[in-house]
Amino acid sequence: DTGVSQDPRHKITKRGQNVTFRCDPISEHNRLYWYRQTLGQGPEFLTYFQNEAQLEKSRLLSDRFSAERPKGSFSTLEIQRTEQGDSAMYLCASSFREGWGEQYFGPGTRLTVT
Amino acid sequence: GQQLNQSPQSMFIQEGEDVSMNCTSSSIFNTWLWYKQDPGEGPVLLIALYKAGELTSNGRLTAQFGITRKDSFLNISASIPSDVGIYFCAGQASNTGNQFYFGTGTSLTVIP
């Protein structure tokens, strides 16, 4: 068990560019979540998958954001036409199928939009 | 969304002291989680609580699920320098789409 991994750890991009982040959950976990965290705040829920199905999306997830989990294993989060307000830490978490409890987080991807 | 009020916002304590922090919500929650986050890292799960009144320990950490189901408490006994970090509570209510809501965190500084 290597834990939840995320790639890249840091990303600097210019406004208007597209970025994609990857998350690899703990292998036996089939629920995967994306959160966004800004400085001084707790993580905010964006979306979650059970296997390959995206079951819930937050209103925070604008049309410029899209997430996929094509084979029910790793997931990607893409942000199109980035804006400076997208600068944040993007966190991925995974959990067992039974219930939402005990979510284990990855180290996060720090996005800076210049 | 749900508002979770976490207090205190920050604490400065001497090594060896005990620490108490709490989290309150405007809604009834079914699950409470407590996390610790170091700068530049993801939150690390400390304790999970699933029943009102439940008291659970993890080493020097003890957390309780409030009887009203609208609050939770975390205590750290005999603090040590590595306890430094930001502690977050997270709660889940079944009537809000099952997502977890996080508090704004309690920043803990331990003075050796």
PDB file of C-alpha atoms in Angstrom:
ATOM      1  CA  ASP A   1       0.000   0.000   0.000  1.00  0.00           C
ATOM      2  CA  THR A   2       1.764   3.107  -1.229  1.00  0.00           C
ATOM      3  CA  GLY A   3      -0.951   5.585  -0.349  1.00  0.00           C
ATOM      4  CA  VAL A   4      -2.613   8.136  -2.599  1.00  0.00           C
ATOM      5  CA  SER A   5      -0.240   9.734  -5.079  1.00  0.00           C
ATOM      6  CA  GLN A   6      -0.667  12.878  -7.152  1.00  0.00           C
ATOM      7  CA  ASP A   7       1.258  14.253 -10.059  1.00  0.00           C
ATOM      8  CA  PRO A   8       2.612  16.845 -10.511  1.00  0.00           C
ATOM      9  CA  ARG A   9       3.232  18.234  -7.035  1.00  0.00           C
ATOM     10  CA  HIS A  10       3.577  21.751  -8.380  1.00  0.00           C
ATOM     11  CA  LYS A  11       2.375  23.414 -11.565  1.00  0.00           C
ATOM     12  CA  ILE A  12       2.905  26.967 -12.707  1.00  0.00           C
ATOM     13  CA  THR A  13       0.946  28.030 -15.751  1.00  0.00           C
ATOM     14  CA  LYS A  14      -0.029  31.172 -17.550  1.00  0.00           C
ATOM     15  CA  ARG A  15      -3.598  32.377 -17.534  1.00  0.00           C
ATOM     16  CA  GLY A  16      -5.577  30.854 -20.354  1.00  0.00           C
ATOM     17  CA  GLN A  17      -3.605  27.636 -20.540  1.00  0.00           C
ATOM     18  CA  ASN A  18      -5.054  24.191 -19.868  1.00  0.00           C
ATOM     19  CA  VAL A  19      -3.675  21.988 -17.100  1.00  0.00           C
ATOM     20  CA  THR A  20      -4.243  18.366 -16.156  1.00  0.00           C
ATOM     21  CA  PHE A  21      -3.552  16.687 -12.829  1.00  0.00           C
ATOM     22  CA  ARG A  22      -3.413  12.989 -12.088  1.00  0.00           C
ATOM     23  CA  CYS A  23      -4.389  11.053  -8.976  1.00  0.00           C
ATOM     24  CA  ASP A  24      -3.650   7.408  -8.205  1.00  0.00           C
ATOM     25  CA  PRO A  25      -5.769   6.198  -5.278  1.00  0.00           C
ATOM     26  CA  ILE A  26      -4.982   3.444  -2.818  1.00  0.00           C
ATOM     27  CA  SER A  27      -5.350   0.282  -4.864  1.00  0.00           C
ATOM     28  CA  GLU A  28      -8.291  -1.359  -3.071  1.00  0.00           C
ATOM     29  CA  HIS A  29     -10.279   1.885  -2.760  1.00  0.00           C
ATOM     30  CA  ASN A  30     -12.962   2.368  -5.349  1.00  0.00           C
ATOM     31  CA  ARG A  31     -14.145   5.804  -4.226  1.00  0.00           C
ATOM     32  CA  LEU A  32     -12.098   8.787  -5.331  1.00  0.00           C
ATOM     33  CA  TYR A  33     -12.607  12.443  -4.487  1.00  0.00           C
ATOM     34  CA  TRP A  34     -11.216  15.765  -5.658  1.00  0.00           C
ATOM     35  CA  TYR A  35     -10.982  18.792  -3.386  1.00  0.00           C
ATOM     36  CA  ARG A  36      -9.638  22.312  -3.745  1.00  0.00           C
ATOM     37  CA  GLN A  37      -7.926  24.127  -0.909  1.00  0.00           C
ATOM     38  CA  THR A  38      -6.997  27.798  -0.816  1.00  0.00           C
ATOM     39  CA  LEU A  39      -4.690  29.408   1.712  1.00  0.00           C
ATOM     40  CA  GLY A  40      -6.129  29.520   5.202  1.00  0.00           C
ATOM     41  CA  GLN A  41      -9.140  27.408   4.333  1.00  0.00           C
ATOM     42  CA  GLY A  42     -10.134  23.810   4.670  1.00  0.00           C
ATOM     43  CA  PRO A  43     -10.505  21.595   1.605  1.00  0.00           C
ATOM     44  CA  GLU A  44     -13.641  22.176  -0.479  1.00  0.00           C
ATOM     45  CA  PHE A  45     -15.317  19.250  -2.202  1.00  0.00           C
ATOM     46  CA  LEU A  46     -15.293  19.291  -6.007  1.00  0.00           C
ATOM     47  CA  THR A  47     -16.409  15.869  -7.190  1.00  0.00           C
ATOM     48  CA  TYR A  48     -16.332  12.159  -6.479  1.00  0.00           C
ATOM     49  CA  PHE A  49     -16.256   8.862  -8.348  1.00  0.00           C
ATOM     50  CA  GLN A  50     -17.338   5.389  -7.433  1.00  0.00           C
ATOM     51  CA  ASN A  51     -15.372   3.186  -9.767  1.00  0.00           C
ATOM     52  CA  GLU A  52     -15.550   4.956 -13.131  1.00  0.00           C
ATOM     53  CA  ALA A  53     -18.865   6.695 -12.452  1.00  0.00           C
ATOM     54  CA  GLN A  54     -18.817  10.359 -11.473  1.00  0.00           C
ATOM     55  CA  LEU A  55     -21.631  10.445  -8.938  1.00  0.00           C
ATOM     56  CA  GLU A  56     -21.552  13.931  -7.507  1.00  0.00           C
ATOM     57  CA  LYS A  57     -20.242  17.340  -8.512  1.00  0.00           C
ATOM     58  CA  SER A  58     -20.069  20.525  -6.498  1.00  0.00           C
ATOM     59  CA  ARG A  59     -21.319  23.838  -7.791  1.00  0.00           C
ATOM     60  CA  LEU A  60     -17.680  24.907  -7.427  1.00  0.00           C
ATOM     61  CA  LEU A  61     -16.887  22.719 -10.424  1.00  0.00           C
ATOM     62  CA  SER A  62     -17.393  25.181 -13.252  1.00  0.00           C
ATOM     63  CA  ASP A  63     -17.674  24.211 -16.915  1.00  0.00           C
ATOM     64  CA  ARG A  64     -13.942  24.763 -17.270  1.00  0.00           C
ATOM     65  CA  PHE A  65     -13.274  21.836 -14.925  1.00  0.00           C
ATOM     66  CA  SER A  66     -13.633  18.227 -15.962  1.00  0.00           C
ATOM     67  CA  ALA A  67     -12.699  15.053 -14.148  1.00  0.00           C
ATOM     68  CA  GLU A  68     -12.444  11.509 -15.414  1.00  0.00           C
ATOM     69  CA  ARG A  69     -11.735   8.096 -14.054  1.00  0.00           C
ATOM     70  CA  PRO A  70     -11.898   5.977 -17.185  1.00  0.00           C
ATOM     71  CA  LYS A  71     -11.009   2.561 -15.803  1.00  0.00           C
ATOM     72  CA  GLY A  72     -11.994   3.048 -12.221  1.00  0.00           C
ATOM     73  CA  SER A  73      -8.392   3.342 -11.111  1.00  0.00           C
ATOM     74  CA  PHE A  74      -6.498   6.622 -11.585  1.00  0.00           C
ATOM     75  CA  SER A  75      -8.291   9.894 -12.165  1.00  0.00           C
ATOM     76  CA  THR A  76      -7.486  13.117 -13.976  1.00  0.00           C
ATOM     77  CA  LEU A  77      -8.700  16.628 -13.293  1.00  0.00           C
ATOM     78  CA  GLU A  78      -8.432  19.088 -16.157  1.00  0.00           C
ATOM     79  CA  ILE A  79      -8.847  22.830 -15.932  1.00  0.00           C
ATOM     80  CA  GLN A  80      -9.332  24.615 -19.214  1.00  0.00           C
ATOM     81  CA  ARG A  81      -8.562  28.305 -19.820  1.00  0.00           C
ATOM     82  CA  THR A  82      -7.084  28.733 -16.371  1.00  0.00           C
ATOM     83  CA  GLU A  83      -7.761  31.905 -14.424  1.00  0.00           C
ATOM     84  CA  GLN A  84      -5.806  33.422 -11.570  1.00  0.00           C
ATOM     85  CA  GLY A  85      -8.617  32.454  -9.215  1.00  0.00           C
ATOM     86  CA  ASP A  86      -7.875  28.815  -9.975  1.00  0.00           C
ATOM     87  CA  SER A  87      -4.614  29.074  -8.041  1.00  0.00           C
ATOM     88  CA  ALA A  88      -4.971  26.630  -5.163  1.00  0.00           C
ATOM     89  CA  MET A  89      -3.935  23.242  -3.854  1.00  0.00           C
ATOM     90  CA  TYR A  90      -5.852  20.440  -5.570  1.00  0.00           C
ATOM     91  CA  LEU A  91      -6.211  17.421  -3.342  1.00  0.00           C
ATOM     92  CA  CYS A  92      -7.273  13.916  -4.176  1.00  0.00           C
ATOM     93  CA  ALA A  93      -8.577  11.419  -1.633  1.00  0.00           C
ATOM     94  CA  SER A  94      -9.784   7.838  -1.750  1.00  0.00           C
ATOM     95  CA  SER A  95     -11.850   5.586   0.477  1.00  0.00           C
ATOM     96  CA  PHE A  96     -13.401   2.142   0.685  1.00  0.00           C
ATOM     97  CA  ARG A  97     -16.731   1.477  -0.983  1.00  0.00           C
ATOM     98  CA  GLU A  98     -18.680   1.294   2.269  1.00  0.00           C
ATOM     99  CA  GLY A  99     -19.571   4.802   3.283  1.00  0.00           C
ATOM    100  CA  TRP A 100     -17.816   8.090   2.885  1.00  0.00           C
ATOM    101  CA  GLY A 101     -15.740   7.804   5.989  1.00  0.00           C
ATOM    102  CA  GLU A 102     -11.996   7.537   6.329  1.00  0.00           C
ATOM    103  CA  GLN A 103     -10.883   9.404   3.274  1.00  0.00           C
ATOM    104  CA  TYR A 104      -7.139   9.270   2.741  1.00  0.00           C
ATOM    105  CA  PHE A 105      -5.565  12.225   1.001  1.00  0.00           C
ATOM    106  CA  GLY A 106      -2.694  12.506  -1.398  1.00  0.00           C
ATOM    107  CA  PRO A 107       0.017  15.166  -1.090  1.00  0.00           C
ATOM    108  CA  GLY A 108      -1.807  17.539  -3.433  1.00  0.00           C
ATOM    109  CA  THR A 109      -0.923  19.498  -6.546  1.00  0.00           C
ATOM    110  CA  ARG A 110      -0.133  23.171  -5.973  1.00  0.00           C
ATOM    111  CA  LEU A 111      -1.347  25.200  -8.971  1.00  0.00           C
ATOM    112  CA  THR A 112      -0.154  28.745  -9.547  1.00  0.00           C
ATOM    113  CA  VAL A 113      -1.715  30.691 -12.402  1.00  0.00           C
ATOM    114  CA  THR A 114       0.286  33.768 -13.423  1.00  0.00           C
TER     115      THR A 114
ATOM    116  CA  GLY B   1     -22.851  24.918   1.794  1.00  0.00           C
ATOM    117  CA  GLN B   2     -22.515  23.827   5.354  1.00  0.00           C
ATOM    118  CA  GLN B   3     -20.628  26.031   7.780  1.00  0.00           C
ATOM    119  CA  LEU B   4     -18.295  24.364  10.204  1.00  0.00           C
ATOM    120  CA  ASN B   5     -16.994  26.646  12.912  1.00  0.00           C
ATOM    121  CA  GLN B   6     -13.695  25.471  14.253  1.00  0.00           C
ATOM    122  CA  SER B   7     -12.105  27.023  17.316  1.00  0.00           C
ATOM    123  CA  PRO B   8      -9.756  28.279  18.331  1.00  0.00           C
ATOM    124  CA  GLN B   9      -8.253  29.546  15.076  1.00  0.00           C
ATOM    125  CA  SER B  10      -4.765  29.287  16.513  1.00  0.00           C
ATOM    126  CA  MET B  11      -3.047  28.098  19.658  1.00  0.00           C
ATOM    127  CA  PHE B  12       0.412  28.683  21.069  1.00  0.00           C
ATOM    128  CA  ILE B  13       1.257  26.262  23.857  1.00  0.00           C
ATOM    129  CA  GLN B  14       4.230  25.018  25.794  1.00  0.00           C
ATOM    130  CA  GLU B  15       5.514  21.540  25.158  1.00  0.00           C
ATOM    131  CA  GLY B  16       3.882  19.105  27.542  1.00  0.00           C
ATOM    132  CA  GLU B  17       0.595  20.986  27.807  1.00  0.00           C
ATOM    133  CA  ASP B  18      -2.735  19.515  26.815  1.00  0.00           C
ATOM    134  CA  VAL B  19      -4.694  20.931  23.883  1.00  0.00           C
ATOM    135  CA  SER B  20      -8.418  21.117  23.230  1.00  0.00           C
ATOM    136  CA  MET B  21     -10.177  22.217  20.080  1.00  0.00           C
ATOM    137  CA  ASN B  22     -13.704  21.878  18.816  1.00  0.00           C
ATOM    138  CA  CYS B  23     -15.866  22.050  15.764  1.00  0.00           C
ATOM    139  CA  THR B  24     -19.538  22.956  15.538  1.00  0.00           C
ATOM    140  CA  SER B  25     -22.004  22.778  12.695  1.00  0.00           C
ATOM    141  CA  SER B  26     -25.408  24.179  11.939  1.00  0.00           C
ATOM    142  CA  SER B  27     -26.617  20.739  10.859  1.00  0.00           C
ATOM    143  CA  ILE B  28     -26.685  17.273  12.290  1.00  0.00           C
ATOM    144  CA  PHE B  29     -23.781  15.183  11.060  1.00  0.00           C
ATOM    145  CA  ASN B  30     -23.471  11.409  10.753  1.00  0.00           C
ATOM    146  CA  THR B  31     -19.696  11.257  10.621  1.00  0.00           C
ATOM    147  CA  TRP B  32     -16.873  13.368  11.949  1.00  0.00           C
ATOM    148  CA  LEU B  33     -13.262  13.109  10.851  1.00  0.00           C
ATOM    149  CA  TRP B  34     -10.219  14.850  12.272  1.00  0.00           C
ATOM    150  CA  TYR B  35      -7.157  15.552  10.131  1.00  0.00           C
ATOM    151  CA  LYS B  36      -3.720  17.106  10.616  1.00  0.00           C
ATOM    152  CA  GLN B  37      -2.046  18.953   7.772  1.00  0.00           C
ATOM    153  CA  ASP B  38       1.562  20.036   7.487  1.00  0.00           C
ATOM    154  CA  PRO B  39       2.534  22.904   5.133  1.00  0.00           C
ATOM    155  CA  GLY B  40       2.549  21.841   1.504  1.00  0.00           C
ATOM    156  CA  GLU B  41       1.168  18.390   2.241  1.00  0.00           C
ATOM    157  CA  GLY B  42      -2.218  16.718   2.148  1.00  0.00           C
ATOM    158  CA  PRO B  43      -4.265  16.201   5.320  1.00  0.00           C
ATOM    159  CA  VAL B  44      -3.512  13.062   7.309  1.00  0.00           C
ATOM    160  CA  LEU B  45      -6.443  11.269   8.916  1.00  0.00           C
ATOM    161  CA  LEU B  46      -6.195  11.128  12.714  1.00  0.00           C
ATOM    162  CA  ILE B  47      -9.542   9.863  13.990  1.00  0.00           C
ATOM    163  CA  ALA B  48     -12.930   8.910  12.538  1.00  0.00           C
ATOM    164  CA  LEU B  49     -16.174   9.054  14.546  1.00  0.00           C
ATOM    165  CA  TYR B  50     -19.450   7.467  13.501  1.00  0.00           C
ATOM    166  CA  LYS B  51     -21.816   7.513  16.491  1.00  0.00           C
ATOM    167  CA  ALA B  52     -23.141  10.261  18.755  1.00  0.00           C
ATOM    168  CA  GLY B  53     -21.304  10.177  22.056  1.00  0.00           C
ATOM    169  CA  GLU B  54     -18.490   8.062  20.651  1.00  0.00           C
ATOM    170  CA  LEU B  55     -15.086   8.666  22.235  1.00  0.00           C
ATOM    171  CA  THR B  56     -12.102   7.407  20.270  1.00  0.00           C
ATOM    172  CA  SER B  57      -8.386   7.598  21.002  1.00  0.00           C
ATOM    173  CA  ASN B  58      -5.330   7.413  18.789  1.00  0.00           C
ATOM    174  CA  GLY B  59      -2.253   7.561  20.974  1.00  0.00           C
ATOM    175  CA  ARG B  60      -2.205  10.949  22.707  1.00  0.00           C
ATOM    176  CA  LEU B  61      -5.196  12.100  20.673  1.00  0.00           C
ATOM    177  CA  THR B  62      -8.783  11.683  21.789  1.00  0.00           C
ATOM    178  CA  ALA B  63     -11.835  12.806  19.854  1.00  0.00           C
ATOM    179  CA  GLN B  64     -15.506  12.794  20.702  1.00  0.00           C
ATOM    180  CA  PHE B  65     -18.670  12.869  18.613  1.00  0.00           C
ATOM    181  CA  GLY B  66     -20.962  15.317  20.389  1.00  0.00           C
ATOM    182  CA  ILE B  67     -24.284  14.101  21.752  1.00  0.00           C
ATOM    183  CA  THR B  68     -26.186  16.735  19.780  1.00  0.00           C
ATOM    184  CA  ARG B  69     -24.469  15.450  16.606  1.00  0.00           C
ATOM    185  CA  LYS B  70     -23.664  19.066  15.782  1.00  0.00           C
ATOM    186  CA  ASP B  71     -20.223  19.169  17.307  1.00  0.00           C
ATOM    187  CA  SER B  72     -17.005  17.289  17.836  1.00  0.00           C
ATOM    188  CA  PHE B  73     -13.948  17.745  20.024  1.00  0.00           C
ATOM    189  CA  LEU B  74     -10.289  16.857  19.715  1.00  0.00           C
ATOM    190  CA  ASN B  75      -7.888  16.705  22.625  1.00  0.00           C
ATOM    191  CA  ILE B  76      -4.136  16.247  22.473  1.00  0.00           C
ATOM    192  CA  SER B  77      -2.398  15.311  25.693  1.00  0.00           C
ATOM    193  CA  ALA B  78       1.206  16.098  26.607  1.00  0.00           C
ATOM    194  CA  SER B  79       1.944  17.988  23.385  1.00  0.00           C
ATOM    195  CA  ILE B  80       5.288  17.573  21.653  1.00  0.00           C
ATOM    196  CA  PRO B  81       6.944  19.697  18.948  1.00  0.00           C
ATOM    197  CA  SER B  82       5.852  17.368  16.126  1.00  0.00           C
ATOM    198  CA  ASP B  83       2.212  18.116  16.973  1.00  0.00           C
ATOM    199  CA  VAL B  84       2.713  21.442  15.202  1.00  0.00           C
ATOM    200  CA  GLY B  85       0.406  21.817  12.221  1.00  0.00           C
ATOM    201  CA  ILE B  86      -3.131  22.671  11.220  1.00  0.00           C
ATOM    202  CA  TYR B  87      -5.928  20.480  12.513  1.00  0.00           C
ATOM    203  CA  PHE B  88      -9.119  20.207  10.494  1.00  0.00           C
ATOM    204  CA  CYS B  89     -12.451  18.735  11.383  1.00  0.00           C
ATOM    205  CA  ALA B  90     -14.666  17.377   8.637  1.00  0.00           C
ATOM    206  CA  GLY B  91     -18.286  16.402   8.914  1.00  0.00           C
ATOM    207  CA  GLN B  92     -20.748  14.554   6.736  1.00  0.00           C
ATOM    208  CA  ALA B  93     -24.508  14.950   6.785  1.00  0.00           C
ATOM    209  CA  SER B  94     -26.682  12.553   4.808  1.00  0.00           C
ATOM    210  CA  ASN B  95     -29.077  15.308   3.745  1.00  0.00           C
ATOM    211  CA  THR B  96     -26.390  17.265   1.892  1.00  0.00           C
ATOM    212  CA  GLY B  97     -25.365  14.823  -0.795  1.00  0.00           C
ATOM    213  CA  ASN B  98     -23.048  12.864   1.466  1.00  0.00           C
ATOM    214  CA  GLN B  99     -20.100  15.122   0.835  1.00  0.00           C
ATOM    215  CA  PHE B 100     -17.760  16.124   3.632  1.00  0.00           C
ATOM    216  CA  TYR B 101     -17.457  19.705   4.774  1.00  0.00           C
ATOM    217  CA  PHE B 102     -14.256  20.930   6.365  1.00  0.00           C
ATOM    218  CA  GLY B 103     -13.675  23.500   9.065  1.00  0.00           C
ATOM    219  CA  THR B 104     -11.226  26.353   8.587  1.00  0.00           C
ATOM    220  CA  GLY B 105      -8.644  24.710  10.790  1.00  0.00           C
ATOM    221  CA  THR B 106      -6.876  25.244  14.094  1.00  0.00           C
ATOM    222  CA  SER B 107      -3.219  26.168  13.787  1.00  0.00           C
ATOM    223  CA  LEU B 108      -1.180  24.668  16.615  1.00  0.00           C
ATOM    224  CA  THR B 109       2.260  25.907  17.607  1.00  0.00           C
ATOM    225  CA  VAL B 110       4.166  24.037  20.304  1.00  0.00           C
ATOM    226  CA  ILE B 111       6.923  25.962  22.020  1.00  0.00           C
ATOM    227  CA  PRO B 112       9.742  23.683  23.209  1.00  0.00           C
TER     228      PRO B 112
END
